[in-house]
mmCIF file of C-alpha atoms and ligand atoms in Angstrom:
data_model
loop_
_atom_site.group_PDB
_atom_site.id
_atom_site.type_symbol
_atom_site.label_atom_id
_atom_site.label_comp_id
_atom_site.label_asym_id
_atom_site.label_seq_id
_atom_site.Cartn_x
_atom_site.Cartn_y
_atom_site.Cartn_z
ATOM 1 C CA MET G 1313 0.000 0.000 0.000
ATOM 2 C CA LYS G 1314 2.691 2.488 1.009
ATOM 3 C CA ARG G 1315 4.671 1.654 -2.147
ATOM 4 C CA GLN G 1316 1.565 2.319 -4.223
ATOM 5 C CA ILE G 1317 1.072 5.658 -2.474
ATOM 6 C CA ILE G 1318 4.643 6.753 -3.103
ATOM 7 C CA ASP G 1319 4.532 5.557 -6.718
ATOM 8 C CA THR G 1320 1.373 7.621 -7.177
ATOM 9 C CA ILE G 1321 2.956 10.681 -5.568
ATOM 10 C CA GLU G 1322 5.933 10.269 -7.900
ATOM 11 C CA LYS G 1323 3.654 10.394 -10.946
ATOM 12 C CA TYR G 1324 2.070 13.771 -10.243
ATOM 13 C CA ASP G 1325 3.633 17.231 -10.556
ATOM 14 C CA LYS G 1326 0.736 18.963 -8.807
ATOM 15 C CA ILE G 1327 -0.407 17.727 -5.402
ATOM 16 C CA ILE G 1328 -3.060 19.294 -3.181
ATOM 17 C CA ILE G 1329 -3.498 18.044 0.373
ATOM 18 C CA HIS G 1330 -6.745 18.526 2.290
ATOM 19 C CA ARG G 1331 -7.692 17.667 5.886
ATOM 20 C CA HIS G 1332 -10.785 17.850 8.080
ATOM 21 C CA VAL G 1333 -12.779 20.901 9.137
ATOM 22 C CA ARG G 1334 -12.181 22.228 12.663
ATOM 23 C CA PRO G 1335 -8.566 21.109 12.372
ATOM 24 C CA ASP G 1336 -6.525 19.819 15.292
ATOM 25 C CA PRO G 1337 -2.754 19.215 15.493
ATOM 26 C CA ASP G 1338 -3.032 15.794 13.806
ATOM 27 C CA ALA G 1339 -4.985 17.292 10.901
ATOM 28 C CA TYR G 1340 -2.328 19.979 10.425
ATOM 29 C CA GLY G 1341 0.566 17.679 11.309
ATOM 30 C CA SER G 1342 -0.341 14.935 8.837
ATOM 31 C CA GLN G 1343 -1.329 17.364 6.083
ATOM 32 C CA SER G 1344 1.579 19.805 6.331
ATOM 33 C CA GLY G 1345 4.023 17.109 7.453
ATOM 34 C CA LEU G 1346 3.285 15.181 4.248
ATOM 35 C CA LYS G 1347 3.566 18.389 2.240
ATOM 36 C CA GLU G 1348 7.004 19.140 3.721
ATOM 37 C CA LEU G 1349 8.175 15.577 3.062
ATOM 38 C CA ILE G 1350 7.067 15.670 -0.581
ATOM 39 C CA LYS G 1351 8.562 19.132 -1.107
ATOM 40 C CA ALA G 1352 11.879 18.102 0.432
ATOM 41 C CA ASN G 1353 12.163 14.882 -1.562
ATOM 42 C CA TYR G 1354 10.688 16.109 -4.856
ATOM 43 C CA PRO G 1355 11.662 19.804 -5.058
ATOM 44 C CA ASP G 1356 10.205 20.184 -8.570
ATOM 45 C CA LYS G 1357 6.685 19.246 -7.546
ATOM 46 C CA GLN G 1358 4.095 21.866 -6.639
ATOM 47 C CA VAL G 1359 2.552 20.813 -3.323
ATOM 48 C CA TYR G 1360 -0.086 22.725 -1.406
ATOM 49 C CA ALA G 1361 -1.842 22.231 1.935
ATOM 50 C CA VAL G 1362 -5.290 23.777 1.785
ATOM 51 C CA GLY G 1363 -8.250 24.551 4.038
ATOM 52 C CA LYS G 1364 -9.572 27.313 6.248
ATOM 53 C CA HIS G 1365 -6.732 28.331 8.514
ATOM 54 C CA GLU G 1366 -7.282 27.899 12.264
ATOM 55 C CA GLU G 1367 -5.726 30.829 14.146
ATOM 56 C CA SER G 1368 -4.977 28.763 17.247
ATOM 57 C CA LEU G 1369 -2.691 26.567 15.108
ATOM 58 C CA ASN G 1370 -0.579 29.515 13.888
ATOM 59 C CA PHE G 1371 2.397 28.064 15.718
ATOM 60 C CA LEU G 1372 2.200 24.898 13.614
ATOM 61 C CA ALA G 1373 1.664 25.891 9.988
ATOM 62 C CA GLN G 1374 -0.179 28.159 7.596
ATOM 63 C CA GLN G 1375 -2.493 27.101 4.786
ATOM 64 C CA ASP G 1376 -2.051 27.646 1.055
ATOM 65 C CA GLN G 1377 -4.494 29.192 -1.390
ATOM 66 C CA VAL G 1378 -5.135 27.238 -4.576
ATOM 67 C CA ASP G 1379 -7.325 28.249 -7.536
ATOM 68 C CA ARG G 1380 -9.968 25.817 -8.680
ATOM 69 C CA SER G 1381 -8.242 25.515 -12.082
ATOM 70 C CA PHE G 1382 -5.120 24.133 -10.388
ATOM 71 C CA TYR G 1383 -6.994 20.912 -9.547
ATOM 72 C CA GLU G 1384 -7.007 19.860 -13.184
ATOM 73 C CA GLY G 1385 -4.646 16.924 -13.557
ATOM 74 C CA ALA G 1386 -3.595 17.115 -9.884
ATOM 75 C CA LEU G 1387 -3.321 14.419 -7.232
ATOM 76 C CA VAL G 1388 -5.578 15.233 -4.284
ATOM 77 C CA ILE G 1389 -4.724 13.655 -0.942
ATOM 78 C CA VAL G 1390 -7.004 13.943 2.088
ATOM 79 C CA THR G 1391 -5.452 13.188 5.458
ATOM 80 C CA ASP G 1392 -7.064 12.441 8.830
ATOM 81 C CA THR G 1393 -10.651 12.679 7.554
ATOM 82 C CA GLY G 1394 -13.023 9.721 7.872
ATOM 83 C CA ASN G 1395 -15.940 11.024 5.830
ATOM 84 C CA THR G 1396 -16.397 13.385 2.900
ATOM 85 C CA GLU G 1397 -18.706 15.743 4.854
ATOM 86 C CA ARG G 1398 -15.736 16.580 7.077
ATOM 87 C CA ILE G 1399 -13.319 17.402 4.269
ATOM 88 C CA ASP G 1400 -12.373 21.069 4.387
ATOM 89 C CA GLY G 1401 -12.463 22.575 0.887
ATOM 90 C CA GLU G 1402 -14.908 22.385 -1.976
ATOM 91 C CA PHE G 1403 -12.862 21.205 -4.948
ATOM 92 C CA TYR G 1404 -11.287 18.020 -3.664
ATOM 93 C CA THR G 1405 -13.186 15.930 -6.241
ATOM 94 C CA GLU G 1406 -11.848 17.950 -9.150
ATOM 95 C CA GLY G 1407 -8.367 16.471 -9.320
ATOM 96 C CA ASP G 1408 -7.211 13.570 -11.454
ATOM 97 C CA LEU G 1409 -7.035 11.119 -8.541
ATOM 98 C CA LEU G 1410 -8.304 11.220 -4.952
ATOM 99 C CA MET G 1411 -6.393 9.518 -2.150
ATOM 100 C CA LYS G 1412 -7.525 8.962 1.449
ATOM 101 C CA ILE G 1413 -4.952 8.538 4.240
ATOM 102 C CA ASP G 1414 -6.603 8.187 7.637
ATOM 103 C CA HIS G 1415 -6.751 6.419 10.991
ATOM 104 C CA HIS G 1416 -10.491 6.842 11.715
ATOM 105 C CA PRO G 1417 -12.893 3.934 11.185
ATOM 106 C CA ASP G 1418 -13.551 3.703 7.476
ATOM 107 C CA ALA G 1419 -17.247 4.573 7.657
ATOM 108 C CA ASP G 1420 -17.089 6.360 4.308
ATOM 109 C CA PRO G 1421 -14.558 4.667 2.024
ATOM 110 C CA TYR G 1422 -14.071 7.543 -0.408
ATOM 111 C CA GLY G 1423 -11.166 7.950 -2.813
ATOM 112 C CA ASP G 1424 -9.550 6.069 -5.696
ATOM 113 C CA VAL G 1425 -6.646 5.035 -3.485
ATOM 114 C CA LYS G 1426 -7.287 4.469 0.183
ATOM 115 C CA TRP G 1427 -4.992 3.738 3.123
ATOM 116 C CA VAL G 1428 -6.780 3.445 6.457
ATOM 117 C CA ASN G 1429 -5.148 2.145 9.608
ATOM 118 C CA THR G 1430 -7.393 2.396 12.650
ATOM 119 C CA SER G 1431 -4.736 0.937 14.904
ATOM 120 C CA SER G 1432 -2.436 3.891 14.290
ATOM 121 C CA SER G 1433 -2.457 6.485 17.085
ATOM 122 C CA SER G 1434 -2.685 9.299 14.578
ATOM 123 C CA THR G 1435 -2.523 10.024 10.885
ATOM 124 C CA SER G 1436 0.813 11.716 11.558
ATOM 125 C CA GLU G 1437 2.165 8.350 12.753
ATOM 126 C CA MET G 1438 0.987 6.840 9.438
ATOM 127 C CA ILE G 1439 2.800 9.586 7.525
ATOM 128 C CA TYR G 1440 5.942 8.703 9.461
ATOM 129 C CA SER G 1441 5.586 5.081 8.391
ATOM 130 C CA LEU G 1442 5.102 6.260 4.796
ATOM 131 C CA PHE G 1443 8.356 8.178 5.225
ATOM 132 C CA GLU G 1444 10.083 4.970 6.448
ATOM 133 C CA GLU G 1445 8.993 3.183 3.276
ATOM 134 C CA GLY G 1446 10.196 6.202 1.264
ATOM 135 C CA ARG G 1447 13.539 6.156 3.052
ATOM 136 C CA GLU G 1448 14.099 2.463 2.453
ATOM 137 C CA SER G 1449 12.904 2.208 -1.108
ATOM 138 C CA TYR G 1450 13.320 5.687 -2.555
ATOM 139 C CA GLY G 1451 15.979 7.380 -0.423
ATOM 140 C CA TRP G 1452 13.592 9.867 1.211
ATOM 141 C CA LYS G 1453 14.989 12.297 3.775
ATOM 142 C CA MET G 1454 13.178 13.679 6.811
ATOM 143 C CA THR G 1455 13.367 17.426 7.517
ATOM 144 C CA THR G 1456 13.236 19.253 10.823
ATOM 145 C CA ASP G 1457 10.015 20.956 9.895
ATOM 146 C CA ALA G 1458 8.303 17.719 8.860
ATOM 147 C CA ALA G 1459 9.523 16.091 12.090
ATOM 148 C CA ARG G 1460 8.077 18.951 14.149
ATOM 149 C CA LEU G 1461 4.707 18.720 12.398
ATOM 150 C CA LEU G 1462 4.436 14.933 12.713
ATOM 151 C CA PHE G 1463 5.519 15.022 16.354
ATOM 152 C CA ALA G 1464 2.821 17.623 17.085
ATOM 153 C CA GLY G 1465 0.187 15.460 15.402
ATOM 154 C CA ILE G 1466 1.162 12.406 17.405
ATOM 155 C CA VAL G 1467 1.302 14.297 20.688
ATOM 156 C CA GLY G 1468 -2.085 15.882 19.985
ATOM 157 C CA ASP G 1469 -3.948 12.719 19.067
ATOM 158 C CA THR G 1470 -2.494 10.632 21.877
ATOM 159 C CA GLY G 1471 -3.193 13.280 24.531
ATOM 160 C CA ARG G 1472 0.551 13.493 25.181
ATOM 161 C CA PHE G 1473 1.015 9.703 24.965
ATOM 162 C CA LEU G 1474 -1.731 9.086 27.514
ATOM 163 C CA PHE G 1475 -4.530 7.517 25.467
ATOM 164 C CA PRO G 1476 -4.652 3.735 24.954
ATOM 165 C CA SER G 1477 -4.079 4.317 21.220
ATOM 166 C CA THR G 1478 -0.440 4.992 22.151
ATOM 167 C CA THR G 1479 1.655 1.958 21.222
ATOM 168 C CA VAL G 1480 5.280 0.871 21.239
ATOM 169 C CA THR G 1481 5.424 2.068 17.628
ATOM 170 C CA THR G 1482 4.150 5.481 18.704
ATOM 171 C CA PHE G 1483 6.959 5.844 21.231
ATOM 172 C CA ASN G 1484 9.507 4.553 18.697
ATOM 173 C CA VAL G 1485 8.365 7.071 16.122
ATOM 174 C CA ALA G 1486 8.402 9.893 18.686
ATOM 175 C CA SER G 1487 11.912 8.919 19.761
ATOM 176 C CA GLU G 1488 13.059 9.132 16.116
ATOM 177 C CA LEU G 1489 11.376 12.477 15.602
ATOM 178 C CA ILE G 1490 12.910 14.171 18.626
ATOM 179 C CA ASN G 1491 16.352 13.637 17.103
ATOM 180 C CA PHE G 1492 15.486 16.600 14.910
ATOM 181 C CA ASP G 1493 16.314 20.027 16.122
ATOM 182 C CA PHE G 1494 12.913 21.619 16.715
ATOM 183 C CA ASP G 1495 11.883 23.422 19.845
ATOM 184 C CA ARG G 1496 9.710 21.015 21.803
ATOM 185 C CA THR G 1497 9.086 23.492 24.602
ATOM 186 C CA GLU G 1498 7.721 26.002 22.138
ATOM 187 C CA LEU G 1499 5.597 23.331 20.496
ATOM 188 C CA PHE G 1500 4.092 22.194 23.801
ATOM 189 C CA ALA G 1501 3.396 25.811 24.740
ATOM 190 C CA GLY G 1502 1.558 26.305 21.441
ATOM 191 C CA MET G 1503 -0.491 23.189 22.033
ATOM 192 C CA TYR G 1504 -1.201 23.309 25.735
ATOM 193 C CA GLU G 1505 -0.823 26.799 27.113
ATOM 194 C CA VAL G 1506 -4.340 27.728 28.120
ATOM 195 C CA LYS G 1507 -5.930 31.096 28.423
ATOM 196 C CA ARG G 1508 -6.671 31.973 32.017
ATOM 197 C CA GLU G 1509 -10.362 32.229 31.081
ATOM 198 C CA LEU G 1510 -10.301 28.614 29.981
ATOM 199 C CA LEU G 1511 -8.972 27.515 33.368
ATOM 200 C CA HIS G 1512 -11.873 29.312 35.026
ATOM 201 C CA LEU G 1513 -14.262 27.499 32.698
ATOM 202 C CA LYS G 1514 -12.527 24.231 33.562
ATOM 203 C CA GLY G 1515 -13.265 24.949 37.226
ATOM 204 C CA TYR G 1516 -16.896 25.605 36.300
ATOM 205 C CA MET G 1517 -16.975 22.333 34.398
ATOM 206 C CA TYR G 1518 -15.623 20.353 37.361
ATOM 207 C CA GLN G 1519 -18.224 21.996 39.599
ATOM 208 C CA ASN G 1520 -21.159 21.506 37.264
ATOM 209 C CA PHE G 1521 -20.776 18.124 35.605
ATOM 210 C CA THR G 1522 -23.266 15.409 36.484
ATOM 211 C CA MET G 1523 -22.258 11.764 36.846
ATOM 212 C CA ASP G 1524 -24.464 8.768 37.570
ATOM 213 C CA ASP G 1525 -23.539 5.686 39.634
ATOM 214 C CA ASN G 1526 -22.217 3.927 36.526
ATOM 215 C CA GLY G 1527 -19.845 6.744 35.650
ATOM 216 C CA ALA G 1528 -21.822 8.248 32.763
ATOM 217 C CA ALA G 1529 -21.174 11.981 32.924
ATOM 218 C CA PHE G 1530 -22.140 15.124 31.084
ATOM 219 C CA VAL G 1531 -21.798 18.862 31.242
ATOM 220 C CA LYS G 1532 -23.589 21.531 29.224
ATOM 221 C CA LEU G 1533 -21.774 24.683 28.197
ATOM 222 C CA ASN G 1534 -24.320 27.063 26.737
ATOM 223 C CA LYS G 1535 -23.616 30.323 24.934
ATOM 224 C CA ALA G 1536 -24.246 32.422 28.038
ATOM 225 C CA THR G 1537 -21.691 30.398 30.022
ATOM 226 C CA LEU G 1538 -19.084 30.665 27.269
ATOM 227 C CA GLU G 1539 -19.667 34.421 27.099
ATOM 228 C CA GLN G 1540 -19.518 34.762 30.867
ATOM 229 C CA PHE G 1541 -16.062 33.142 30.863
ATOM 230 C CA GLY G 1542 -14.878 34.906 27.701
ATOM 231 C CA VAL G 1543 -14.174 31.619 25.931
ATOM 232 C CA THR G 1544 -15.033 30.662 22.355
ATOM 233 C CA ALA G 1545 -16.659 27.364 21.398
ATOM 234 C CA SER G 1546 -13.488 26.219 19.628
ATOM 235 C CA ASP G 1547 -11.337 27.014 22.712
ATOM 236 C CA THR G 1548 -13.238 24.303 24.565
ATOM 237 C CA SER G 1549 -11.479 21.554 22.596
ATOM 238 C CA GLN G 1550 -8.737 21.835 25.219
ATOM 239 C CA LEU G 1551 -11.194 20.938 27.986
ATOM 240 C CA VAL G 1552 -12.773 17.782 26.636
ATOM 241 C CA GLY G 1553 -10.188 15.409 28.057
ATOM 242 C CA ALA G 1554 -10.273 16.986 31.537
ATOM 243 C CA LEU G 1555 -13.207 14.955 32.841
ATOM 244 C CA GLY G 1556 -11.242 11.796 32.095
ATOM 245 C CA ASP G 1557 -9.333 12.428 35.329
ATOM 246 C CA VAL G 1558 -12.452 12.014 37.450
ATOM 247 C CA GLN G 1559 -12.361 8.838 39.528
ATOM 248 C CA GLY G 1560 -14.956 6.272 38.430
ATOM 249 C CA ILE G 1561 -15.837 7.967 35.157
ATOM 250 C CA CYS G 1562 -16.931 5.594 32.385
ATOM 251 C CA ALA G 1563 -17.876 7.833 29.477
ATOM 252 C CA TRP G 1564 -18.694 11.499 29.186
ATOM 253 C CA VAL G 1565 -20.174 14.041 26.866
ATOM 254 C CA ILE G 1566 -19.655 17.761 26.721
ATOM 255 C CA PHE G 1567 -22.295 19.850 24.970
ATOM 256 C CA ILE G 1568 -21.123 23.150 23.564
ATOM 257 C CA GLU G 1569 -23.722 25.538 22.263
ATOM 258 C CA GLU G 1570 -22.697 27.344 19.087
ATOM 259 C CA GLU G 1571 -24.632 29.803 16.910
ATOM 260 C CA ASP G 1572 -26.624 27.254 14.911
ATOM 261 C CA GLN G 1573 -25.925 23.902 16.584
ATOM 262 C CA ILE G 1574 -24.887 22.173 19.770
ATOM 263 C CA ARG G 1575 -21.568 20.368 19.457
ATOM 264 C CA VAL G 1576 -21.487 16.949 21.095
ATOM 265 C CA ARG G 1577 -18.024 15.857 22.196
ATOM 266 C CA LEU G 1578 -17.961 12.279 23.419
ATOM 267 C CA ARG G 1579 -15.198 10.431 25.211
ATOM 268 C CA SER G 1580 -15.099 6.981 26.798
ATOM 269 C CA LYS G 1581 -12.897 4.766 28.907
ATOM 270 C CA GLY G 1582 -14.611 1.554 27.792
ATOM 271 C CA PRO G 1583 -17.901 1.488 25.920
ATOM 272 C CA VAL G 1584 -17.706 2.236 22.217
ATOM 273 C CA ILE G 1585 -19.304 5.644 21.676
ATOM 274 C CA ASN G 1586 -18.779 6.407 17.970
ATOM 275 C CA THR G 1587 -21.930 4.395 17.266
ATOM 276 C CA LEU G 1588 -23.826 6.911 19.417
ATOM 277 C CA ALA G 1589 -22.181 9.808 17.541
ATOM 278 C CA ALA G 1590 -23.165 8.159 14.254
ATOM 279 C CA GLN G 1591 -26.835 8.191 15.289
ATOM 280 C CA TYR G 1592 -26.598 11.990 15.154
ATOM 281 C CA GLY G 1593 -24.719 12.238 11.868
ATOM 282 C CA GLY G 1594 -21.311 12.321 13.545
ATOM 283 C CA GLY G 1595 -18.519 9.827 13.934
ATOM 284 C CA GLY G 1596 -14.915 9.476 15.006
ATOM 285 C CA HIS G 1597 -12.987 6.909 16.994
ATOM 286 C CA PRO G 1598 -14.489 4.203 19.230
ATOM 287 C CA LEU G 1599 -13.432 6.097 22.377
ATOM 288 C CA ALA G 1600 -13.356 9.710 21.100
ATOM 289 C CA SER G 1601 -15.995 10.984 18.780
ATOM 290 C CA GLY G 1602 -18.296 13.863 18.053
ATOM 291 C CA ALA G 1603 -21.502 15.011 16.420
ATOM 292 C CA SER G 1604 -23.828 18.006 16.256
ATOM 293 C CA VAL G 1605 -27.392 18.224 17.499
ATOM 294 C CA TYR G 1606 -29.883 21.014 17.025
ATOM 295 C CA SER G 1607 -32.038 21.118 20.163
ATOM 296 C CA TRP G 1608 -31.778 20.615 23.913
ATOM 297 C CA GLU G 1609 -34.298 17.757 23.581
ATOM 298 C CA GLU G 1610 -31.744 15.893 21.480
ATOM 299 C CA VAL G 1611 -29.160 16.660 24.156
ATOM 300 C CA GLU G 1612 -31.335 14.849 26.703
ATOM 301 C CA GLU G 1613 -31.627 11.891 24.321
ATOM 302 C CA VAL G 1614 -27.859 11.674 23.949
ATOM 303 C CA ILE G 1615 -27.471 11.699 27.747
ATOM 304 C CA THR G 1616 -29.997 8.878 28.129
ATOM 305 C CA LYS G 1617 -28.225 6.809 25.482
ATOM 306 C CA LEU G 1618 -24.831 7.425 27.034
ATOM 307 C CA LYS G 1619 -26.156 6.278 30.410
ATOM 308 C CA GLN G 1620 -27.419 3.067 28.775
ATOM 309 C CA LEU G 1621 -23.973 2.446 27.301
ATOM 310 C CA CYS G 1622 -22.415 2.611 30.770
ATOM 311 C CA MET G 1623 -24.912 0.258 32.449
HETATM 312 P P1 AMP Q 2121 -13.430 16.355 18.980
HETATM 313 O O1 AMP Q 2121 -14.355 16.235 20.105
HETATM 314 O O2 AMP Q 2121 -13.802 17.479 18.047
HETATM 315 O O3 AMP Q 2121 -12.004 16.426 19.436
HETATM 316 O O4 AMP Q 2121 -13.560 15.062 18.074
HETATM 317 C C1 AMP Q 2121 -13.166 13.784 18.505
HETATM 318 C C2 AMP Q 2121 -13.080 12.840 17.348
HETATM 319 O O5 AMP Q 2121 -14.360 12.701 16.740
HETATM 320 C C3 AMP Q 2121 -12.165 13.311 16.245
HETATM 321 O O6 AMP Q 2121 -11.432 12.199 15.788
HETATM 322 C C4 AMP Q 2121 -13.074 13.821 15.168
HETATM 323 O O7 AMP Q 2121 -12.530 13.557 13.908
HETATM 324 C C5 AMP Q 2121 -14.343 13.026 15.380
HETATM 325 N N1 AMP Q 2121 -15.524 13.854 15.109
HETATM 326 C C6 AMP Q 2121 -15.927 14.945 15.797
HETATM 327 N N2 AMP Q 2121 -17.053 15.455 15.283
HETATM 328 C C7 AMP Q 2121 -17.382 14.677 14.230
HETATM 329 C C8 AMP Q 2121 -18.442 14.682 13.265
HETATM 330 N N3 AMP Q 2121 -19.408 15.603 13.292
HETATM 331 N N4 AMP Q 2121 -18.435 13.712 12.322
HETATM 332 C C9 AMP Q 2121 -17.474 12.769 12.287
HETATM 333 N N5 AMP Q 2121 -16.450 12.699 13.169
HETATM 334 C C10 AMP Q 2121 -16.402 13.628 14.116
#
């Protein structure tokens, strides 16, 4: 598979890489990490990483602008995105060939060439293994910038090597990547420094979450609460894991009210919860997934279903 991917990359002069909406460090890391690797090893190719830039990821990378006409005859690669609805960018179908590289469950097997590995901690870890194949068979070199991006993606998706998706391979890859001379302290600051307001909201969350005897927990963060704490809906992505530290917790859901929807962020320590997310048009990993609902009645439904999963 990896050989086929590299052979395909070798064939195209124009390559456009997409990733999912609401990007996180693995989306940016796998997308821009792959871009840097291709650029470094094939300097004559035109390679672009596209999508709506996320300001909070300024420290990681920027995004490129590509005209629709550029897609003609191009290879389009989508990283870290399980389903087409979550692909950021409108023209991804307009290239010559579409390739999916992802570690989410393959609920939507789009693309002409597809490489999905759900046992990989992150898509960035998959890109590193693509690099290993490239190194062995095609003489690929790693660069400091690609190493920094891939490391960030792995750290982000493993919750700093804490989640059970972290494997021996993950640590081996990380230990290879830190041989490169990037500033890890700066990277961690970019990823984990929190606004003071967010810490206050975290305190609110710890005070206001509800948990039943089976460890099913939830907390609702409505618009008024977010405003009161001066925190945006997207800032809250840094809080989702926090409830995982609560003793006896089984699975939890955080509801975040946005302008036109209520974001449902689900996490679990045991029961598979992406099936619940899928019932509301969402998806993700078995133990970390998300969806959107459009009323507080649906919120109550999700809570009831989560409680059933923990029984
Ligand atoms: P989040 O809570 O945004 O960090 O998302 C956790 C995981 O669920 C990530 O792997 C996302 O890719 C996935 N996810 C979140 N929302 C959705 C959605 N609406 N549809 C499919 N997957 C989602």
